[in-house]
Coordinates of C-alpha atoms in Angstrom, one line a residue:
Chain A
M121 CA -0.3 0.2 0.1
I122 CA 1.3 2.9 -1.1
V123 CA 0.5 6.4 1.2
T124 CA 1.7 9.6 -0.1
N125 CA 0.2 13.1 0.0
I126 CA 1.6 13.9 -3.9
E127 CA -1.1 13.2 -6.5
I128 CA 0.9 11.7 -9.0
I129 CA 3.4 8.9 -8.4
P130 CA 6.4 9.1 -10.9
G131 CA 6.4 6.3 -13.2
R132 CA 3.1 4.6 -12.4
R133 CA -0.3 5.7 -13.8
V134 CA -3.8 5.4 -12.1
L135 CA -6.2 3.1 -13.6
R136 CA -9.0 3.8 -10.7
H137 CA -10.0 6.4 -8.9
L138 CA -11.9 4.9 -6.1
G139 CA -13.2 8.2 -4.4
M140 CA -12.4 9.1 -0.6
V141 CA -11.1 7.0 2.6
T142 CA -10.9 8.4 5.7
G143 CA -9.1 7.1 9.2
S144 CA -9.9 9.0 12.9
T145 CA -9.6 8.2 15.9
V146 CA -9.9 10.0 19.4
R147 CA -7.1 10.0 22.2
A148 CA -6.6 10.6 25.4
K149 CA -3.4 10.3 27.8
H150 CA -3.8 8.6 31.7
A151 CA -4.1 11.9 34.2
G152 CA -0.4 11.2 35.6
K153 CA 0.8 12.7 32.3
D154 CA -1.9 15.7 31.7
I155 CA -0.8 16.3 35.4
M156 CA 3.4 16.1 34.4
A157 CA 2.5 18.3 30.7
G158 CA 0.8 20.9 33.4
F159 CA 4.3 21.2 35.0
K160 CA 6.1 21.1 31.4
N161 CA 3.7 24.5 31.0
I162 CA 6.2 25.8 33.7
F163 CA 9.1 25.1 32.6
G164 CA 8.5 24.8 28.7
G165 CA 9.9 22.0 26.1
E166 CA 8.5 19.5 24.5
L167 CA 5.5 17.4 25.8
K168 CA 7.1 14.4 24.9
A169 CA 3.8 12.2 26.8
Y170 CA 1.5 14.2 24.1
T171 CA 3.8 14.3 21.4
E172 CA 3.4 10.2 21.8
L173 CA -0.3 10.2 22.2
M174 CA -0.1 12.4 18.9
Q175 CA 2.2 9.5 17.0
E176 CA 0.0 6.7 18.4
A177 CA -3.5 8.5 17.1
R178 CA -2.0 9.5 13.7
E179 CA -0.7 6.1 13.3
E180 CA -4.0 4.3 14.5
A181 CA -5.7 6.9 12.1
M182 CA -4.3 5.8 9.0
Q183 CA -4.3 2.2 9.6
R184 CA -8.1 2.8 9.4
M185 CA -7.6 4.6 6.3
I186 CA -5.8 1.9 5.2
A187 CA -8.2 -0.5 5.9
Q188 CA -10.7 1.1 4.3
A189 CA -8.7 1.6 1.1
K190 CA -7.7 -2.2 1.3
A191 CA -11.6 -3.0 1.6
I192 CA -12.3 -1.5 -1.6
G193 CA -9.6 -3.1 -3.4
A194 CA -6.9 0.1 -3.9
N195 CA -3.3 -0.2 -3.4
A196 CA -2.3 3.3 -3.2
V197 CA -3.7 6.5 -1.2
I198 CA -2.7 9.3 -2.9
N199 CA -3.1 13.1 -1.8
V200 CA -3.5 12.4 1.8
R201 CA -4.2 15.0 4.3
F202 CA -4.2 15.3 8.0
A203 CA -6.2 17.5 10.2
T204 CA -6.0 17.5 13.7
S205 CA -8.3 18.9 16.0
S206 CA -9.0 19.2 20.4
I207 CA -12.4 18.1 21.0
T208 CA -12.5 18.5 25.1
V209 CA -10.0 18.9 27.3
G210 CA -7.2 16.3 27.5
A211 CA -8.6 14.4 24.2
A212 CA -7.5 15.1 20.7
E213 CA -9.0 13.7 17.3
L214 CA -6.8 13.1 14.6
F215 CA -8.3 12.5 11.0
V216 CA -6.6 11.5 7.8
Y217 CA -7.9 11.4 4.4
G218 CA -7.0 10.8 1.0
T219 CA -8.3 9.4 -2.5
A220 CA -7.8 5.5 -2.8
V221 CA -6.5 4.7 -6.3
V222 CA -5.8 1.7 -8.5
L223 CA -2.0 2.4 -9.8
D224 CA -0.9 -0.5 -12.4
E225 CA 2.4 -2.7 -11.9
P226 CA 5.8 -0.8 -12.0
A227 CA 7.2 -1.4 -15.6
P228 CA 10.5 -3.9 -15.1
Q229 CA 13.9 -2.3 -14.6
A230 CA 14.9 -1.5 -18.1
Chain B
M140 CA -8.7 5.9 -15.8
R141 CA -11.7 5.2 -14.3
Y142 CA -13.8 7.4 -12.2
E143 CA -16.0 5.3 -9.1
N144 CA -17.0 5.5 -5.6
P145 CA -17.0 1.8 -4.4
Q146 CA -19.1 1.2 -1.1
I147 CA -16.9 1.8 2.3
P148 CA -17.7 -0.9 4.4
E149 CA -19.4 0.4 7.7
G150 CA -17.7 1.0 11.0
A151 CA -13.9 1.5 10.6
N152 CA -13.4 4.1 12.4
Y153 CA -14.9 3.4 15.8
S154 CA -15.1 0.4 17.8
Q155 CA -18.0 -1.9 18.2
D156 CA -17.8 -2.7 21.8
H157 CA -20.8 -1.7 24.1
P158 CA -20.6 1.8 25.4
L159 CA -22.2 0.1 29.1
K160 CA -19.1 -2.0 28.8
E161 CA -17.1 0.5 28.3
L162 CA -18.9 2.5 31.1
A163 CA -18.6 -0.3 33.5
V164 CA -14.7 -1.4 32.6
L165 CA -13.6 2.3 33.3
L166 CA -16.2 2.4 36.7
L167 CA -14.5 -0.3 37.8
G168 CA -10.9 1.2 37.5
A169 CA -11.6 4.5 38.8
L170 CA -12.7 2.9 42.2
A171 CA -9.6 0.7 42.3
I172 CA -7.5 3.7 42.1
V173 CA -10.0 5.4 44.7
V174 CA -9.3 2.6 46.8
V175 CA -6.1 2.0 47.0
A176 CA -5.4 5.5 47.0
V177 CA -7.4 6.2 49.9
F178 CA -5.4 3.0 51.6
T179 CA -2.4 4.6 50.9
L180 CA -3.3 7.7 52.4
A181 CA -5.0 6.2 55.3
A182 CA -1.4 4.4 56.0
A183 CA 1.0 7.5 55.5
A184 CA -1.2 9.6 57.9
G185 CA -1.1 7.0 60.7
W186 CA 2.5 6.4 60.2
L187 CA 3.1 10.1 60.4
A188 CA 0.6 10.7 63.3
T189 CA 3.0 7.9 65.0
K190 CA 5.7 11.2 64.6
I191 CA 3.1 13.4 67.4
P192 CA 4.9 13.8 70.8
F193 CA 2.4 12.3 72.8
A194 CA 2.7 16.0 74.7
T195 CA 0.6 17.2 71.9
E196 CA -1.8 14.5 71.5
Q197 CA -2.3 15.2 75.6
A198 CA -3.0 18.8 74.6
W199 CA -5.8 17.8 72.0
A200 CA -7.0 15.6 74.6
A201 CA -7.3 18.1 77.3
G202 CA -9.7 20.0 75.1
L203 CA -11.8 16.7 74.4
A204 CA -12.2 16.0 78.4
E205 CA -13.6 19.3 78.8
Q206 CA -16.3 18.4 76.9
L207 CA -17.4 15.5 78.8
P208 CA -20.2 15.4 80.8
A209 CA -18.7 15.9 84.3
S210 CA -20.1 12.7 86.2
A211 CA -20.8 12.7 89.4
L212 CA -19.0 9.7 90.6
S213 CA -20.3 8.5 94.1
A214 CA -17.7 7.5 97.3
D215 CA -17.6 4.3 96.3
E216 CA -17.1 4.7 93.1
L217 CA -13.8 6.9 93.4
A218 CA -12.8 4.4 95.4
A219 CA -12.8 2.2 92.6
Q220 CA -11.3 4.4 90.4
Q221 CA -8.9 4.8 92.5
R222 CA -7.9 1.4 92.9
L223 CA -8.3 0.9 89.3
Q224 CA -5.8 3.9 88.5
A225 CA -3.2 2.0 90.7
M226 CA -3.6 -0.8 89.0
V227 CA -3.2 0.7 85.9
D228 CA -0.2 3.0 87.0
R229 CA 1.3 -0.9 87.8
I230 CA 0.5 -1.9 84.1
A231 CA 2.2 0.8 82.9
T232 CA 5.5 0.0 84.6
L233 CA 4.8 -3.4 83.7
Q234 CA 4.7 -2.5 79.8
E235 CA 7.7 0.0 80.5
L236 CA 5.6 3.0 79.1
P237 CA 7.9 5.9 78.1
A238 CA 8.2 8.8 80.4
G239 CA 5.4 11.3 80.0
M240 CA 3.2 8.9 78.9
S241 CA 1.1 8.3 82.0
P242 CA -2.6 6.8 81.0
V243 CA -5.8 8.0 83.0
V244 CA -8.5 5.9 84.0
H245 CA -12.0 7.5 84.2
L246 CA -15.0 5.0 85.6
V247 CA -18.5 5.2 83.4
D248 CA -21.7 5.2 85.2
G249 CA -23.5 2.6 82.5
S250 CA -24.5 -0.1 82.4
E251 CA -23.2 -1.5 78.9
V252 CA -20.2 -3.7 78.9
N253 CA -17.5 -1.3 77.4
A254 CA -14.0 -0.1 78.2
F255 CA -11.7 1.9 75.5
A256 CA -9.0 3.9 75.2
T257 CA -8.4 7.3 73.3
L258 CA -6.6 10.3 72.6
G259 CA -4.1 11.4 75.5
G260 CA -3.5 8.3 77.2
H261 CA -7.5 8.8 78.4
L262 CA -9.3 4.9 79.4
F263 CA -12.7 4.5 80.1
V264 CA -13.9 1.9 81.4
T265 CA -18.3 1.5 82.3
R266 CA -19.4 -0.3 85.6
G267 CA -21.5 -2.3 83.4
I268 CA -18.0 -4.4 82.3
L269 CA -16.4 -4.4 86.3
A270 CA -20.1 -6.2 87.0
D271 CA -19.2 -8.7 84.5
M272 CA -15.5 -9.3 85.7
P273 CA -15.2 -12.8 86.7
H274 CA -11.7 -12.3 88.9
E275 CA -9.3 -10.2 89.0
N276 CA -6.9 -11.5 86.6
A277 CA -9.5 -10.9 83.3
L278 CA -9.8 -7.6 85.0
V279 CA -6.2 -6.7 84.9
T280 CA -5.8 -8.2 80.9
V281 CA -8.9 -5.6 79.8
L282 CA -6.6 -2.9 81.6
A283 CA -3.1 -3.9 79.9
H284 CA -5.1 -4.2 76.6
E285 CA -6.1 -1.0 76.6
V286 CA -2.8 0.5 78.1
A287 CA -1.4 -1.4 75.3
H288 CA -3.4 0.6 72.6
V289 CA -2.2 4.0 74.6
K290 CA 1.3 2.5 74.1
H291 CA 1.2 1.2 70.8
R292 CA -0.2 5.2 69.9
D293 CA -3.2 3.5 68.4
P294 CA -5.6 6.3 69.5
V295 CA -3.8 8.6 67.4
V296 CA -2.8 6.4 64.4
A297 CA -6.8 5.8 64.1
L298 CA -7.1 9.4 64.5
G299 CA -4.8 10.2 61.3
R300 CA -6.2 7.3 59.3
G301 CA -9.5 8.9 59.6
V302 CA -8.7 12.3 59.2
A303 CA -6.6 11.2 55.8
V304 CA -9.9 9.4 54.7
M305 CA -12.0 12.2 55.1
A306 CA -9.7 14.6 53.7
A307 CA -9.0 12.5 50.5
L308 CA -13.0 11.6 49.9
G309 CA -13.3 15.7 50.6
A310 CA -10.6 16.8 48.1
L311 CA -12.7 13.7 45.2
S312 CA -15.7 15.7 45.7
G313 CA -13.5 18.6 44.0
F314 CA -13.9 16.9 40.8
G315 CA -16.7 16.8 38.7
D316 CA -19.9 14.2 39.4
G317 CA -17.8 11.8 41.5
G318 CA -18.1 14.1 44.3
V319 CA -21.9 12.9 44.8
V320 CA -20.4 9.2 45.5
A321 CA -17.6 11.0 47.5
N322 CA -20.2 12.7 49.9
Q323 CA -21.5 9.3 50.6
L324 CA -18.8 6.9 51.3
G325 CA -17.7 10.6 53.7
N326 CA -20.5 9.6 56.3
A327 CA -19.0 6.3 56.9
G328 CA -15.7 7.9 57.2
L329 CA -17.0 9.5 59.9
L330 CA -17.9 6.4 61.8
T331 CA -14.5 4.7 61.5
T332 CA -13.0 7.4 63.2
L333 CA -10.7 6.2 66.2
T334 CA -11.8 2.3 65.9
F335 CA -8.4 0.4 65.8
N336 CA -7.9 -2.2 62.7
R337 CA -7.3 -5.7 63.8
D338 CA -3.4 -5.5 63.8
Q339 CA -4.0 -3.1 66.3
E340 CA -6.3 -5.4 68.2
R341 CA -3.8 -8.2 68.1
A342 CA -0.7 -6.4 69.1
A343 CA -2.7 -5.1 71.9
D344 CA -3.8 -8.8 73.2
E345 CA -0.3 -10.1 72.9
E346 CA 1.2 -7.1 75.4
A347 CA -2.1 -7.6 77.7
L348 CA -0.7 -11.3 77.6
R349 CA 2.9 -10.5 78.4
T350 CA 1.9 -7.8 80.9
L351 CA -0.4 -10.8 82.9
E352 CA 2.8 -13.3 82.5
R353 CA 4.7 -10.4 84.3
W354 CA 1.7 -9.2 87.1
Y355 CA 1.1 -13.0 88.2
G356 CA 3.9 -15.0 86.9
Y357 CA 1.2 -17.0 85.0
T358 CA -1.8 -16.1 82.4
A359 CA -4.7 -18.0 83.7
G360 CA -8.0 -16.1 82.7
A361 CA -7.3 -13.8 80.3
A362 CA -9.4 -16.0 77.8
D363 CA -12.1 -15.8 80.7
L364 CA -12.1 -11.8 79.3
F365 CA -13.6 -12.5 76.1
R366 CA -15.6 -14.8 77.4
V367 CA -17.7 -12.1 78.9
L368 CA -17.2 -9.5 75.8
E369 CA -18.9 -12.7 73.9
R370 CA -21.9 -12.9 76.0
A371 CA -22.1 -9.1 76.3
A372 CA -22.6 -9.6 72.5
A373 CA -25.2 -11.7 72.7
G374 CA -24.9 -13.3 69.4
H375 CA -25.3 -10.1 67.4
E376 CA -21.9 -9.7 66.4
P377 CA -21.0 -8.8 62.7
P378 CA -18.8 -11.5 60.8
E379 CA -15.3 -11.1 60.8
F380 CA -14.5 -9.2 58.1
M381 CA -16.9 -6.7 59.1
S382 CA -15.3 -5.8 62.7
T383 CA -11.9 -4.2 63.8
H384 CA -12.1 -6.3 66.2
P385 CA -10.8 -10.2 65.7
A386 CA -13.6 -12.1 66.2
T387 CA -14.1 -12.9 69.8
D388 CA -14.1 -17.2 69.4
E389 CA -10.7 -16.6 67.4
R390 CA -9.5 -14.4 70.5
I391 CA -10.7 -17.2 72.9
A392 CA -8.7 -19.2 70.7
R393 CA -5.4 -17.4 71.0
M394 CA -5.9 -16.3 74.7
H395 CA -6.8 -20.3 75.5
A396 CA -3.6 -21.6 73.7
A397 CA -1.5 -19.1 75.1
E398 CA -2.8 -19.4 79.0
T399 CA -0.5 -20.7 81.7
P400 CA -2.5 -22.4 84.5
G401 CA -2.4 -20.5 88.0
P402 CA -5.1 -19.7 90.6
L403 CA -7.4 -17.1 89.9
L404 CA -7.7 -14.2 92.1
P405 CA -10.5 -12.3 93.6
L406 CA -11.7 -8.8 92.5
P407 CA -10.1 -6.4 94.5
A408 CA -12.4 -5.2 97.2
E409 CA -13.0 -1.8 96.3
I410 CA -14.3 -2.7 92.9
A411 CA -16.3 -6.1 94.4
A412 CA -18.4 -3.7 96.5
L413 CA -19.4 -1.4 93.2
V414 CA -20.4 -4.9 92.1
A415 CA -22.1 -6.1 94.9
V416 CA -24.6 -3.1 94.3
D417 CA -25.3 -3.7 91.1
H418 CA -25.6 -7.5 91.7
P419 CA -27.1 -7.4 94.8
E420 CA -28.9 -11.0 94.5
E421 CA -25.6 -12.4 94.5
Chain C
M128 CA -30.9 8.9 49.1
N129 CA -28.7 11.9 48.1
V130 CA -30.8 14.4 45.5
D131 CA -27.4 15.4 43.8
L132 CA -27.1 11.7 43.2
V133 CA -30.5 11.4 41.4
V134 CA -29.9 14.0 39.1
F135 CA -26.5 12.7 37.9
L136 CA -27.9 9.4 37.4
A137 CA -31.2 10.2 35.6
L138 CA -29.1 12.9 33.5
L139 CA -26.4 9.6 33.1
S140 CA -29.3 7.4 31.8
A141 CA -31.3 9.5 30.0
G142 CA -27.9 10.5 27.8
Y143 CA -27.2 7.0 27.3
V144 CA -30.7 6.3 26.4
F145 CA -31.7 9.1 24.0
G146 CA -27.9 9.3 22.8
R147 CA -27.8 5.9 21.5
Y148 CA -31.4 6.2 20.1
N149 CA -30.3 9.0 18.1
E150 CA -27.2 7.3 17.2
R151 CA -29.4 4.5 15.8
K152 CA -31.3 6.8 14.4
H153 CA -28.4 9.3 12.7
F154 CA -26.8 6.4 11.1
R155 CA -29.2 4.5 9.4
S156 CA -30.2 8.0 8.0
I157 CA -26.8 8.7 6.9
Q158 CA -26.3 5.2 5.3
E159 CA -29.5 5.7 3.1
R160 CA -28.4 9.0 2.1
E161 CA -25.5 8.1 1.2
Q162 CA -26.7 5.4 -1.0
A163 CA -29.3 7.6 -2.8
M164 CA -26.1 10.1 -3.5
R165 CA -23.6 7.3 -4.8
E166 CA -23.7 8.7 -8.4
L167 CA -22.2 11.6 -7.3
L168 CA -18.5 11.0 -7.2
V169 CA -16.2 12.8 -4.4
F170 CA -12.4 12.7 -4.6
S171 CA -9.5 14.4 -2.5
E172 CA -7.6 15.3 -5.6
R173 CA -6.4 18.4 -6.7
L174 CA -7.5 18.5 -10.2
P175 CA -10.6 17.3 -12.0
P176 CA -10.1 14.6 -14.8
P177 CA -10.1 16.2 -18.2
Q178 CA -13.8 16.8 -19.4
P179 CA -15.4 16.2 -22.9
G180 CA -17.8 19.4 -22.6
A181 CA -17.4 22.7 -20.9
V182 CA -17.6 23.0 -17.2
E183 CA -18.2 25.6 -14.4
C184 CA -16.8 24.7 -11.0
T185 CA -18.5 25.8 -7.9
L186 CA -16.7 25.8 -3.9
V187 CA -19.5 23.7 -2.3
V188 CA -19.7 23.4 1.3
G189 CA -21.5 21.4 4.3
S190 CA -20.9 21.4 8.1
C191 CA -22.8 20.0 11.1
V192 CA -21.8 20.9 14.8
V193 CA -22.5 17.3 16.9
A194 CA -22.8 18.0 21.0
F195 CA -21.5 15.0 23.3
D196 CA -24.9 13.7 25.3
Y197 CA -24.2 13.6 29.2
F198 CA -23.4 9.7 28.9
K199 CA -20.3 10.0 26.4
S200 CA -19.4 13.3 28.2
F201 CA -18.9 11.0 31.7
V202 CA -17.4 8.0 29.6
A203 CA -15.0 10.2 28.1
G204 CA -14.3 12.0 31.2
L205 CA -13.1 8.7 32.9
R206 CA -11.3 7.6 30.1
N207 CA -9.2 10.6 30.7
L208 CA -8.1 9.5 33.9
F209 CA -6.3 6.4 32.3
G210 CA -5.6 7.4 28.7
G211 CA -6.3 5.5 25.8
R212 CA -8.8 5.4 22.6
V213 CA -12.0 7.9 23.8
T214 CA -14.3 5.0 22.0
S215 CA -17.4 7.1 23.3
Y216 CA -16.4 10.1 20.8
E217 CA -15.4 8.1 17.6
T218 CA -19.1 7.3 16.7
L219 CA -20.0 11.0 17.1
M220 CA -17.0 12.3 15.1
D221 CA -17.9 9.6 12.1
R222 CA -20.9 10.4 12.6
A223 CA -20.4 14.0 12.2
R224 CA -17.8 14.0 9.2
R225 CA -20.5 12.0 7.1
E226 CA -23.2 14.3 7.7
A227 CA -20.6 17.4 6.8
L228 CA -19.8 15.6 3.7
L229 CA -23.5 14.3 2.9
R230 CA -24.8 18.0 3.2
M231 CA -21.7 19.2 0.9
K232 CA -23.0 16.6 -2.1
Q233 CA -26.6 17.4 -1.4
E234 CA -25.6 21.1 -2.5
A235 CA -23.4 20.0 -5.3
A236 CA -26.4 17.5 -6.5
E237 CA -28.8 21.1 -6.2
L238 CA -26.1 22.3 -8.8
G239 CA -26.5 19.2 -10.9
A240 CA -22.9 18.1 -10.7
T241 CA -21.4 14.7 -11.5
M242 CA -17.9 15.2 -9.4
I243 CA -16.3 16.6 -6.4
V244 CA -12.8 17.1 -6.1
N245 CA -10.0 18.9 -3.9
V246 CA -12.1 18.0 -1.3
K247 CA -11.0 19.0 2.3
I248 CA -12.4 18.4 6.1
E249 CA -12.0 20.6 8.7
T250 CA -12.8 19.9 12.2
S251 CA -12.6 22.6 15.2
S252 CA -14.0 22.3 18.7
I253 CA -16.4 25.4 19.1
S254 CA -16.8 25.1 23.2
G255 CA -15.7 27.3 25.4
E256 CA -11.7 26.8 27.0
A257 CA -14.1 26.1 30.5
A258 CA -13.0 23.0 32.0
N259 CA -17.2 22.1 32.6
A260 CA -18.6 23.5 29.0
T261 CA -20.3 20.5 27.6
G262 CA -18.6 20.1 24.5
S263 CA -19.5 20.2 20.5
V264 CA -17.5 20.1 17.7
E265 CA -17.6 21.5 14.2
V266 CA -17.2 19.5 11.4
M267 CA -17.1 21.3 7.5
A268 CA -16.2 19.6 4.2
Y269 CA -16.1 21.9 1.2
G270 CA -14.6 20.8 -2.6
T271 CA -14.7 22.0 -5.7
A272 CA -18.3 20.8 -7.9
I273 CA -17.9 20.5 -11.4
V274 CA -21.2 20.9 -13.2
P275 CA -21.1 20.5 -17.1
R276 CA -22.9 23.1 -18.5
Q277 CA -26.1 22.7 -20.3
R278 CA -25.7 22.5 -23.8
G279 CA -28.2 24.6 -26.3

């Protein structure tokens, strides 16, 4: 499964356009990490716990999008975009979407 | 190039778990956290409470004592109380209480069978329990048990635990909707203030046995005390896990196993005189 | 029995019963309308395919604001203690997003479009910053509808 945010894959041709596929998840970190993040706001610096949270969420959202693409017979998702939003305090939604396509087989090496 | 929108299968972007199942799992988890936190806090506060100097505890108790109704004791009762105080003083010496820790015994006019230790080394003994004492050995056992609570700082530890539980549940009520439940639990928290846990009771029992051994050179009669308590409870004793005192049967068995034989002595004259008033037919 | 507790339990069960009923009804309606508008194609690619005739391009927008019911908020609040996937909000977000896409498609269909390209979706929380404010989320979908120009 090729996942990319460009529209044209060099050397490959799009055979079929299958429309939008989406993946999303809502995630929260446990209260302890929320409190630690609160302390971090005093001193500044990277919020490791939240970086991790967003990465986990992105990973899961991508998996869900890929699952949708597979289910409709695509072999690539192009023009992928991410959208993140904070739904309530401490919970973030990660949303990813793109166009599922069927690409032709790569040309044999000349 | 073909353009189409095939049907995407339903439900890829959300979990299929039943929401009530999720709620149940989360509630259980939250409850577990609260229970663990409250127990940890209570244990920590109990340990910290032992660091409070006994003099401070006595100062608090002085305030408490003023609130008690001044019971007018008759001459007989005063004599009995003095006699009990002399016994408590001897027990204090035998238990090697630290300097400055001097238990004070108070005789309470009442028919209920009860004896307890509270803050500042104050012991309360009812006429009811004296009337049921079969011999001096049992009386020494009950006094030694209460003095042992003072020695182990059990009242202040229990107070520390009670305060910690109240404070923890109070803080919980600050958070959103959980506060409602915490209020209910908070009322229960009050009742547990100044009750000793089973480990504390066992330790006090063992200390009482050692005291008996030093007083008489043998421990006969210790189990009789608990037979009296069992009769007083008259069948409405809650199951062991509900109560902080180890079940009386278990205590009788343990005391009985530890007893060494020896003669049982009659009650001291001042106390026997009181008992005679309570049971004139005997 | 504490009055607060009764109120809380009543809100929780009302949230659960009505929330679940609405959710089922909404999902059914979404599925029906999705089926009805299968003909209108939706893509997130930037460029439309080469068209045989002249076309008009118009921006179409659809949006939907959803609120969390009491039950979902409570479960999500508990979930916040432990961390992990907030399942109670996931169905809500799915519904909001599909509803927004459907409204965008509806607008395009009324214009006589055959296809919508360069579709983008935005999500934003429009509840206040207050810790106890009931949450609501807006989902907006927008894209360019390709409308074949009437001949003759």
